[in-house]
Coordinates of C-alpha atoms in Angstrom, one line a residue:
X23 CA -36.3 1.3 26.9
X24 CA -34.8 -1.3 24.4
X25 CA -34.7 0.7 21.8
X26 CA -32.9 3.6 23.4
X27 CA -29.4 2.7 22.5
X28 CA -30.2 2.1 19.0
X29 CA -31.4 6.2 19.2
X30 CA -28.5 7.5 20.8
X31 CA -25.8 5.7 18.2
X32 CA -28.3 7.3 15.3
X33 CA -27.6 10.7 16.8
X34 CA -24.3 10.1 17.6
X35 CA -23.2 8.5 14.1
X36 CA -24.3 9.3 11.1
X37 CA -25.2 6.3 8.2
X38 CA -22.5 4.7 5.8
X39 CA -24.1 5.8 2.8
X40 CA -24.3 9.8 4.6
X41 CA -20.7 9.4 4.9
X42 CA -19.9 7.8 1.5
X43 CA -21.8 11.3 0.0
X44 CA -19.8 13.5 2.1
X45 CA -16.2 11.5 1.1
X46 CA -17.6 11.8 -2.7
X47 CA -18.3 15.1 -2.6
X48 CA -14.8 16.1 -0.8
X49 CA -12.9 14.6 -3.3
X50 CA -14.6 15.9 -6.4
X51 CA -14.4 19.1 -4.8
X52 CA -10.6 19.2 -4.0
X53 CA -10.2 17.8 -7.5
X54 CA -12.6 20.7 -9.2
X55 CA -10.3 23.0 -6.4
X56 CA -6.8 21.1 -7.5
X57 CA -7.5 22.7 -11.5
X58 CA -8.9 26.3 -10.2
X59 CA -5.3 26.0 -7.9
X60 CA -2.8 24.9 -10.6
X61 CA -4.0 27.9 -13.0
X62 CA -3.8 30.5 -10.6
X63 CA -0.7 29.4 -8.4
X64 CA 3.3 28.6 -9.0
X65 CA 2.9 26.0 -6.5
X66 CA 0.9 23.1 -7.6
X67 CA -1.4 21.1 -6.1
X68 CA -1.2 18.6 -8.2
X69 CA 1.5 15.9 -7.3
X70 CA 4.4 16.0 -10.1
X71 CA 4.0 12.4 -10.0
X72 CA 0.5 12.5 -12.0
X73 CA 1.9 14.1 -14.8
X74 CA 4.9 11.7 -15.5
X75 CA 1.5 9.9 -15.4
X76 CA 0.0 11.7 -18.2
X77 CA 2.9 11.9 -20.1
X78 CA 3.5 8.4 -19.7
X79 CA -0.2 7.7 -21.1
X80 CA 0.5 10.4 -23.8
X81 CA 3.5 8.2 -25.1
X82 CA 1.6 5.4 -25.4
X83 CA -0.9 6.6 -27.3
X84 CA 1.5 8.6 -29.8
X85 CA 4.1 6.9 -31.2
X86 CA 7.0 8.4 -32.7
X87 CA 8.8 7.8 -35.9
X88 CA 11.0 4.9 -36.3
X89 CA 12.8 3.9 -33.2
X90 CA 11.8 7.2 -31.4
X91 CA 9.2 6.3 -28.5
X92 CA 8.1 3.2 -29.6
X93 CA 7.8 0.0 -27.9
X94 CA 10.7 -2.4 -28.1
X95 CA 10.0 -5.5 -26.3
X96 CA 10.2 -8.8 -28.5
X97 CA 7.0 -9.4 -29.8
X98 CA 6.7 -6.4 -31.3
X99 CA 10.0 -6.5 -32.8
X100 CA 9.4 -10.4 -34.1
X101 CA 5.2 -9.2 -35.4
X102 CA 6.9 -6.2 -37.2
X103 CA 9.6 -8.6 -39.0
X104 CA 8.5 -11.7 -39.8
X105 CA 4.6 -10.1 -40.4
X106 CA 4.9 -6.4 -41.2
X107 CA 2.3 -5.6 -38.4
X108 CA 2.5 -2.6 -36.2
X109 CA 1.5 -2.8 -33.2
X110 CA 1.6 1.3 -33.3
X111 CA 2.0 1.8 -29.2
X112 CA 4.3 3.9 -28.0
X113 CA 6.9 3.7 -24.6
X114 CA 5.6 5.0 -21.3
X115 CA 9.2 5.0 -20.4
X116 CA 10.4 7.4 -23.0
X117 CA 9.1 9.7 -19.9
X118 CA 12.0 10.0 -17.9
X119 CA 11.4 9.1 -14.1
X120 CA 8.2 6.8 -15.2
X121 CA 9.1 3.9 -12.8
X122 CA 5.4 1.7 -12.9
X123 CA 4.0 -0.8 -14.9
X124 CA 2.8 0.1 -18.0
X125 CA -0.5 -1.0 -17.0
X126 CA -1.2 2.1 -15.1
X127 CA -0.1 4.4 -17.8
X128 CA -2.7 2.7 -20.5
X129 CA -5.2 3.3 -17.3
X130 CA -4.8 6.8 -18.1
X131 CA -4.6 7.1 -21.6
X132 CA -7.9 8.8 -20.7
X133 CA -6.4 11.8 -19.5
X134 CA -5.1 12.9 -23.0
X135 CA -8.5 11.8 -25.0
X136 CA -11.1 12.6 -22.0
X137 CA -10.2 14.8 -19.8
X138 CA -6.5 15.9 -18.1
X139 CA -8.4 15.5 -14.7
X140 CA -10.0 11.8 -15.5
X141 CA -6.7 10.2 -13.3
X142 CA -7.8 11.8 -10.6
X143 CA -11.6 11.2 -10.5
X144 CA -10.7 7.6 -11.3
X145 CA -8.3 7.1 -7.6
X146 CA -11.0 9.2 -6.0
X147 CA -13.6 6.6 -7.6
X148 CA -10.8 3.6 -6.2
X149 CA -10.8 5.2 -2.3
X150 CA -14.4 5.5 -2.3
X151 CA -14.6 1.5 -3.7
X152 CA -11.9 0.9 -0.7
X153 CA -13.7 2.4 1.9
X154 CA -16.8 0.0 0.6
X155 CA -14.9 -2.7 1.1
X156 CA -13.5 -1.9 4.3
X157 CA -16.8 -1.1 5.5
X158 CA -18.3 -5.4 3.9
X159 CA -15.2 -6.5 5.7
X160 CA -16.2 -5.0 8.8
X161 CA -20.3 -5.8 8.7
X162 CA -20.0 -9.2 7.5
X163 CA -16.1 -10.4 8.8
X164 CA -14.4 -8.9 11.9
X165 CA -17.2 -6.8 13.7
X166 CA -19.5 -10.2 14.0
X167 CA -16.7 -12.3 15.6
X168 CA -15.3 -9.8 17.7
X169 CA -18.7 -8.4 19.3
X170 CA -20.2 -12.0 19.5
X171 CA -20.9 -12.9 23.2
X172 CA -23.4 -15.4 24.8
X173 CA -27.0 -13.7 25.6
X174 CA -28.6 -13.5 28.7
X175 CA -31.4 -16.3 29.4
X176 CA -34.5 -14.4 29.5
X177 CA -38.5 -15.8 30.6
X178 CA -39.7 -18.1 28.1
X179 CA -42.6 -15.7 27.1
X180 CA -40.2 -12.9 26.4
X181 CA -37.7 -14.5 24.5
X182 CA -38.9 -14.9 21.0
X183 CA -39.3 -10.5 21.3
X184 CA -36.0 -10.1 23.3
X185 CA -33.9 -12.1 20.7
X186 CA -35.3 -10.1 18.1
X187 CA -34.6 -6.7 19.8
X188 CA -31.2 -8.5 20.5
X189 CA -30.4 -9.4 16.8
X190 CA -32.1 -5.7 15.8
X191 CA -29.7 -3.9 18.1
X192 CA -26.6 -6.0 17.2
X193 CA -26.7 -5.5 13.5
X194 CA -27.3 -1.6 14.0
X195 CA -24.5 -1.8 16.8
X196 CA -22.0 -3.2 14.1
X197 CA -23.1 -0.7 11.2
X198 CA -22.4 1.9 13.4
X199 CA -19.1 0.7 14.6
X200 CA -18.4 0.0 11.2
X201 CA -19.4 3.2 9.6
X202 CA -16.7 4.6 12.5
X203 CA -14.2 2.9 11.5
X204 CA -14.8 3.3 7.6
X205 CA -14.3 7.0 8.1
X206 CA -10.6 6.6 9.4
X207 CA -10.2 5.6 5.5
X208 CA -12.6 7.6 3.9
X209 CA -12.4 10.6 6.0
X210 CA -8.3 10.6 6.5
X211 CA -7.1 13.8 5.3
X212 CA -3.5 11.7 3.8
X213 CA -6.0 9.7 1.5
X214 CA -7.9 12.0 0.5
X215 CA -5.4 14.3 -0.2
X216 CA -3.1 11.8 -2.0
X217 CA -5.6 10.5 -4.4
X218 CA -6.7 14.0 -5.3
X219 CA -3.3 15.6 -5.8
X220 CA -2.9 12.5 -8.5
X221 CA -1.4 9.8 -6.7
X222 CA -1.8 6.2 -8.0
X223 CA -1.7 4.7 -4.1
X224 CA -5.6 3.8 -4.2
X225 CA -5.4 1.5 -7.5
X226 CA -3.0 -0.5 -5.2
X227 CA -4.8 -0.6 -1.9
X228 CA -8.1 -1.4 -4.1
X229 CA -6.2 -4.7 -5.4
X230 CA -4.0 -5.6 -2.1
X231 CA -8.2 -4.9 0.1
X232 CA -9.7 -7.2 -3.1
X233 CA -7.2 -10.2 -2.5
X234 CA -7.9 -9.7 1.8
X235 CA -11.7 -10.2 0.5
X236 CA -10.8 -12.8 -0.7
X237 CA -8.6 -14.5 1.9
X238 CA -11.4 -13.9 4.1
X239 CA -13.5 -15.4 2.5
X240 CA -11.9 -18.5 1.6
X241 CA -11.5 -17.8 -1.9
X242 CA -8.3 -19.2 -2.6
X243 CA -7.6 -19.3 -6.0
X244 CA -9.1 -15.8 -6.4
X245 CA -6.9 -14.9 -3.4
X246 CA -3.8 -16.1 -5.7
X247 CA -4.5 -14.4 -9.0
X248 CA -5.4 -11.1 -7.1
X249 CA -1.9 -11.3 -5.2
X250 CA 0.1 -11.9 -8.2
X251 CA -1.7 -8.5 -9.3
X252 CA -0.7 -6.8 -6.8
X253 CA 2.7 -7.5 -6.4
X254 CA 2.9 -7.1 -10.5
X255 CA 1.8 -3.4 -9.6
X256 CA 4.2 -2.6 -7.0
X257 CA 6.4 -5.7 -5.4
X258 CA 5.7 -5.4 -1.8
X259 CA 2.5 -7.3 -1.5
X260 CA 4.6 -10.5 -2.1
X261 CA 5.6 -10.7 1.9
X262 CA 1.5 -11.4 2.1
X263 CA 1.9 -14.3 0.7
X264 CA 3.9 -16.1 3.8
X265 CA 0.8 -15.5 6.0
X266 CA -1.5 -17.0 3.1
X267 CA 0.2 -19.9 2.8
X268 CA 0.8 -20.3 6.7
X269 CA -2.9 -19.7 7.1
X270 CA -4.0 -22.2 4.2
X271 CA -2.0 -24.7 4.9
X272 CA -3.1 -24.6 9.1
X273 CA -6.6 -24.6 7.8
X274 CA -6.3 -28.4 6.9
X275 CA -7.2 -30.9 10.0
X276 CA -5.0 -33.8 9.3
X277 CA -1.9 -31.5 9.3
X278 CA -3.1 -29.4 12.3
X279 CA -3.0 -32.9 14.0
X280 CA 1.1 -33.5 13.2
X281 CA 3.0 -32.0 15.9
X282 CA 6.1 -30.8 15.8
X283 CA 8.8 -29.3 13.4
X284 CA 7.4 -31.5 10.7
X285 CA 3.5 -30.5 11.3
X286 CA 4.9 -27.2 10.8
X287 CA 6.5 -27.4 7.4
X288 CA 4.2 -29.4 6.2
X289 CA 1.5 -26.9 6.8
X290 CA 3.8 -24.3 4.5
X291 CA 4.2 -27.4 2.1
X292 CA 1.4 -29.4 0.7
X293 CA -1.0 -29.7 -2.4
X294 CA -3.0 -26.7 -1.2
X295 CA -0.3 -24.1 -0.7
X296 CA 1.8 -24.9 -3.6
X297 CA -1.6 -25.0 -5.4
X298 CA -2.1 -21.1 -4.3
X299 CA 2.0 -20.0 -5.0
X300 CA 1.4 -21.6 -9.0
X301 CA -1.3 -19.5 -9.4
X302 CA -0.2 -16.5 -7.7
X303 CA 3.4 -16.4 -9.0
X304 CA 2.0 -17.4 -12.6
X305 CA -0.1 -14.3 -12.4
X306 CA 3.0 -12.3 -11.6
X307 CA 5.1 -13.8 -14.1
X308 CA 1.9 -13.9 -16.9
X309 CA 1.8 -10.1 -16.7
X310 CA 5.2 -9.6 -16.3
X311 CA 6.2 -11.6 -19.3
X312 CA 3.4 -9.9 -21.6
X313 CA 4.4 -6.1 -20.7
X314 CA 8.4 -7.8 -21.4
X315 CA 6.9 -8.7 -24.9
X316 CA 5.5 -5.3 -25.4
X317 CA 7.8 -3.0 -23.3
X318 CA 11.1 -5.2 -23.8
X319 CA 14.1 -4.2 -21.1
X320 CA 13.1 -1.1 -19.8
X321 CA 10.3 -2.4 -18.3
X322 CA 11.9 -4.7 -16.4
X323 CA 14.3 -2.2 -15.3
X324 CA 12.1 0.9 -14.4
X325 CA 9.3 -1.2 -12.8
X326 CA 12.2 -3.6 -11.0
X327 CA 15.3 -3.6 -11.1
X328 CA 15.8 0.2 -10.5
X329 CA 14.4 0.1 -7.0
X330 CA 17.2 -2.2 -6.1
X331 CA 19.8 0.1 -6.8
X332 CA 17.9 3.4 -6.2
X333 CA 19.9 5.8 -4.4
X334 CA 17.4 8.2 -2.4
X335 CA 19.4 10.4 0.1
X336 CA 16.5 13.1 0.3
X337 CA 13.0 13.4 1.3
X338 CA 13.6 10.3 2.8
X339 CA 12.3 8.9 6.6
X340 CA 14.9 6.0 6.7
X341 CA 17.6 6.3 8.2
X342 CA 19.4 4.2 5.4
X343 CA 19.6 8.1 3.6
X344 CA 22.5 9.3 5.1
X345 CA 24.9 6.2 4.7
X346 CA 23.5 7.0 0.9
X347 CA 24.5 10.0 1.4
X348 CA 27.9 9.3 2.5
X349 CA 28.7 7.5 -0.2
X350 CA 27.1 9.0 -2.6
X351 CA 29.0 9.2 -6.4
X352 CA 29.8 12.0 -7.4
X353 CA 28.5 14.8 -10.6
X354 CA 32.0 14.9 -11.8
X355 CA 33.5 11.5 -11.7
X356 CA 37.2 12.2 -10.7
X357 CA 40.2 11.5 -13.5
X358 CA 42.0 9.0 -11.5
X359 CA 39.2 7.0 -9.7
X360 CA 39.9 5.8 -6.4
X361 CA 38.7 1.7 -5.7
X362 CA 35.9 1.9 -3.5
X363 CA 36.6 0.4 -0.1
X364 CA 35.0 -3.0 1.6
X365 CA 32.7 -0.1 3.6
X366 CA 31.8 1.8 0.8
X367 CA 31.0 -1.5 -1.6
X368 CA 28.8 -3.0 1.8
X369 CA 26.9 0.7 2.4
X370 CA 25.7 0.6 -1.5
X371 CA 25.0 -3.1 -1.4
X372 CA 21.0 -3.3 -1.3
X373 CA 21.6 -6.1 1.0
X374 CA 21.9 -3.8 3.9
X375 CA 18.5 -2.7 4.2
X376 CA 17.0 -5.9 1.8
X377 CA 18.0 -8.7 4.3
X378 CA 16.8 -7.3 7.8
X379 CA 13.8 -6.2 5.7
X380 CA 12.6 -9.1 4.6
X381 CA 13.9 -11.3 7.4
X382 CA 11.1 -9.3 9.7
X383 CA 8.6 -8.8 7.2
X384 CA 8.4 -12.6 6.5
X385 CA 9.7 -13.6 9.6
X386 CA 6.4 -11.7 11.0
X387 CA 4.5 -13.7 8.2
X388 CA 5.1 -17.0 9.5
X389 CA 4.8 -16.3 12.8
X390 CA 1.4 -14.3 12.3
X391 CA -0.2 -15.9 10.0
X392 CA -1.5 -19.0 11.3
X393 CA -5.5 -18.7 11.1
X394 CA -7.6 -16.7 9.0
X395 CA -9.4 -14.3 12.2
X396 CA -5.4 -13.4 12.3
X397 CA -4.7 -12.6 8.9
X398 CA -5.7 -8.7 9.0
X399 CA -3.3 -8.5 12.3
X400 CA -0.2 -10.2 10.2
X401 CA -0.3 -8.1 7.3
X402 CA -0.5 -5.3 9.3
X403 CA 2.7 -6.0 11.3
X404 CA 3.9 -7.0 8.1
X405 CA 3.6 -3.7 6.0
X406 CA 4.7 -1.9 9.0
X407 CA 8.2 -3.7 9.6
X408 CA 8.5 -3.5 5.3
X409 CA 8.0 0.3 5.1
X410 CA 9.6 1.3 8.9
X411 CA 13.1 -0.6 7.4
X412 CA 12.6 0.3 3.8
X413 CA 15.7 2.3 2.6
X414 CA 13.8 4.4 1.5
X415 CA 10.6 5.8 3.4
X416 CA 7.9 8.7 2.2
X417 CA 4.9 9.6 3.6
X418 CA 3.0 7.6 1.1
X419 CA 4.3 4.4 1.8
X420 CA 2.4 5.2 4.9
X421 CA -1.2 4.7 3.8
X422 CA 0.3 1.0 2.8
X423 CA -0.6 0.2 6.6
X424 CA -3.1 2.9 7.3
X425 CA -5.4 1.0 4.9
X426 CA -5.2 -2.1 7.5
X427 CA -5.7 -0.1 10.1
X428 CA -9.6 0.0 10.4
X429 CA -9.9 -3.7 10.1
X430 CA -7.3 -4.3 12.9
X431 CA -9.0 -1.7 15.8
X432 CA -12.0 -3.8 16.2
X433 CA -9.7 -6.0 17.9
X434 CA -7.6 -4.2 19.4
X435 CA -7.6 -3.4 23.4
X436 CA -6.1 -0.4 23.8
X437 CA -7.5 2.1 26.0
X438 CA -8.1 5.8 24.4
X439 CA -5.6 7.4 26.9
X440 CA -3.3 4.9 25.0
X441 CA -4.4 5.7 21.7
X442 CA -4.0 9.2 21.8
X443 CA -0.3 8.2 23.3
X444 CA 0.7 5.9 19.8
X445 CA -1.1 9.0 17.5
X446 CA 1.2 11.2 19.5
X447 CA 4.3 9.4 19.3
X448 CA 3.5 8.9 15.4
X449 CA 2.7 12.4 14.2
X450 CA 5.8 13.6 16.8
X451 CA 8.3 11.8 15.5
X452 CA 7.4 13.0 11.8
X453 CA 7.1 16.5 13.0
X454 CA 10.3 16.0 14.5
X455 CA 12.1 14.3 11.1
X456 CA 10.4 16.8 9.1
X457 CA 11.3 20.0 11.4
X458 CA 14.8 19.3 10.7
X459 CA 14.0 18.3 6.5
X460 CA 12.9 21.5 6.5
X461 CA 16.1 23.3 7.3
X462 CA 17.9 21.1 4.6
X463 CA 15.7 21.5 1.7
X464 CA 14.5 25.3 2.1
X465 CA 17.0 26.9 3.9
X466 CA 20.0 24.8 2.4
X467 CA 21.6 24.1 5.8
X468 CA 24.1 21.4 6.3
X469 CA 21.9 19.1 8.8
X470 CA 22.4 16.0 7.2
X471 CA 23.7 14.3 10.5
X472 CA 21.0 15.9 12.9
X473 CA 18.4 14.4 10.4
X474 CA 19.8 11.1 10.5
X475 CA 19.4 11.4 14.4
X476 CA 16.2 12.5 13.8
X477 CA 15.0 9.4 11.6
X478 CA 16.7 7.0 14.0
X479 CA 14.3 9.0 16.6
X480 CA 11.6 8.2 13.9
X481 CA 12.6 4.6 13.6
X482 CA 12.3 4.5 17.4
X483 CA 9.2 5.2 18.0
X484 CA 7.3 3.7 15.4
X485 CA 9.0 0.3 16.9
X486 CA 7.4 1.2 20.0
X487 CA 3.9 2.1 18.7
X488 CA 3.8 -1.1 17.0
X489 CA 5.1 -3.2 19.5
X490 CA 2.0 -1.5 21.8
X491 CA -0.3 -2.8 19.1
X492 CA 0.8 -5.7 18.9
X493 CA 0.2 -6.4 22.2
X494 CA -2.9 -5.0 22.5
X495 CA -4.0 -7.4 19.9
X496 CA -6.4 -9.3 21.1
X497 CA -5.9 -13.2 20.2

């Protein structure tokens, strides 16, 4: 009778590795399907994104003449002077709309010697090393501390067998429940999709799942350098660092034991935490400063500084779009320019949307991230509040949280009539936003203020789904 439950979950759930061949063979078949699709078809399935990719990685590898796409960052410039050496790259930015780090263009510098597709095989090849991860975290992290409970006292001549059976049906319990909630990742039809269309969204989420790893492990100073990576790649990571430090610094007994407003900062400020912000924001400013000495200015402006000025008033969840679009320049600049007004000059300033940003998602940070168990759950809230009051908002940025999500249900509460309710409320108020979007961009409608109703709607309800998570969380 012992070993009946560990029959049904076989029967009902199939193994990790069944379910790693199955998300291996989608993807390399949607990506064999994406070439057969882009031949035969005006609309592509590919995302236009992957080939400012290519081109980008094209440029690099073919420099032209003189000061025609060829990088102009200082080192180059001084090598070339004071040494007559070349260093013969070319600029990924001479590809208008390229807005990344140059490291991901030289990632694909395969796609123009190897094989146009090899971009996409190598994000497919990043989900799959996700959902890996996702799945150690689970086995050998969360599932254990959340399923632990104290046995039953058996007879003395029975015990030895019963704790075995006990152990034997544990471990399969958790690499069941684990292999469940490793197919929310591996098996989600927006990640698989994304990555094979040619989205660069899994190289991220590998780097921001390799520093969590990390943090769960203890392994600070890897924790640090992998951080400083990932915020190098895209800048959003960097609000994870607040829960790092809250949760290193509250790992240390003798300031645990200091009560008080001073216990408290000095848990954000000691040898240990400034230890991991060197490291971390030396990685940043490391890689930074060498594509600077490469790239020169416009990477600093493409992969930075543009975002802070972007003005996005389309295909855009936020409702931050239609104050955008209010005050939008205009194509023709007038003859006799009028001064902008105090309202105008405070609508464009990227404080608007910056300061309550950040204000939650650090705020969230240091309130969250007090203990490791609790770091999942913070950066989680954390990625939420960042991308819900972003001012600008696409359905990518959504897989920034959706990554978290499997390694926050285990500890979650929430009832399935309740789940069902949060999906619900999620996908409705997209369908709703994108009901209307649909209007504006294919039928060329003037909705712009019944979509801004619409993504305040949006805004809404996503504060309600996460405010249901969050207290279902289970401390």
């Amino acid at each position: 009778m012992s070993s009946s439950p560990s029959v049904t979950s076989k029967l009902r759930l199939p193994s990790f590795h069944n379910v790693l061949r199955l998300s291996t063979f989608l993807r390399v078949a949607l990506i064999l399907y994406s070439e057969w699709h882009d031949r035969h078809s005006l609309v592509k399935y590919t995302d236009v994104d992957y080939r400012v990719f290519s081109d980008a990685a094209r440029f690099i590898l073919h420099p032209g003449p003189g000061e025609t796409n060829h990088a102009q960052g200082p080192l180059v410039s001084f090598l070339q002077t004071h040494f007559n050496i070349s260093l013969n790259l070319g600029d990924p930015y001479t590809r208008e709309t390229y807005r990344y780090t140059p490291l991901l263009a030289l990632l694909l510098t395969p796609n123009d010697w190897l094989h146009p597709s090899f971009g996409k095989y190598f994000f497919a090849a990043c989900d799959i090393i996700n959902g890996v991860l996702i799945y150690r975290l689970l086995v050998s992290e969360i599932l254990p501390s959340a399923s632990s409970a104290p046995s039953k006292s058996k007879p003395k001549d029975e015990s030895a067998t019963s704790d075995t059976v006990s152990e034997t049906l544990t471990a399969e319990r958790i690499q069941g429940q684990a292999t469940l909630y490793t197919s929310l990742h591996l098996l989600n039809p927006l990640v698989f999709s994304i990555s094979t269309r040619g989205s660069s969204e899994s190289v991220l989420a590998l780097f921001v799942l390799l520093t969590l790893y990390s943090v769960l492990k203890a392994r600070w100073d890897a924790a640090a350098i992998l951080l400083g990576l990932s915020t190098h790649w895209k800048i959003y990571p960097v609000v994870y660092g607040v829960a790092c430090l809250g949760v290193i610094g509250s790992s240390c007994t003798k300031i645990e034991e200091e009560k008080g407003w001073k216990g408290y900062v000095r848990t954000l400020i000691n040898w240990r935490t400034l230890r991991f912000g060197v490291i971390s924001a030396g990685t940043f400013v490391l890689l930074g400063a060498g594509c600077y000495l490469i790239w020169g200015y416009p990477f600093l402006h493409e992969s930075y500084l543009y975002h802070i000025h972007r003005l996005d008033h389309r295909h855009n969840f936020s409702p931050y779009f239609y104050l955008t679009y209010l005050t939008y320049p205009p194509l023709v600049p007038p003859s006799h320019p009028v001064p902008l007004s105090a309202w105008s000059k405070l609508v464009r300033s990227p404080l608007v949307s910056f300061g309550p940003q950040m204000v939650l998602a650090l705020g969230t940070g240091l309130v969250f991230g007090r203990r490791r168990r609790d770091v999942v759950f913070a950066w989680f809230v954390q990625t939420v509040v960042f991308v819900l009051f972003n001012k600008v908002c696409t359905s990518q940025y959504f897989l920034w949280y959706l990554l978290l999500l499997p390694l926050l249900l285990p500890r979650l509460s929430t009832s399935p009539l309740r789940g069902l309710l949060y999906l619900g409320v999620w996908v409705g108020t997209q369908a709703l936003w994108l009901a209307e979007a649909y209007k504006l961009e294919f039928l060329g409608r003037n909705v712009f203020f019944g979509l801004w109703v619409r993504s305040l709607v949006y805004v809404l309800g996503n504060v309600w789904v996460l405010a249901g998570i969050m207290g279902d969380y289970v401390v």
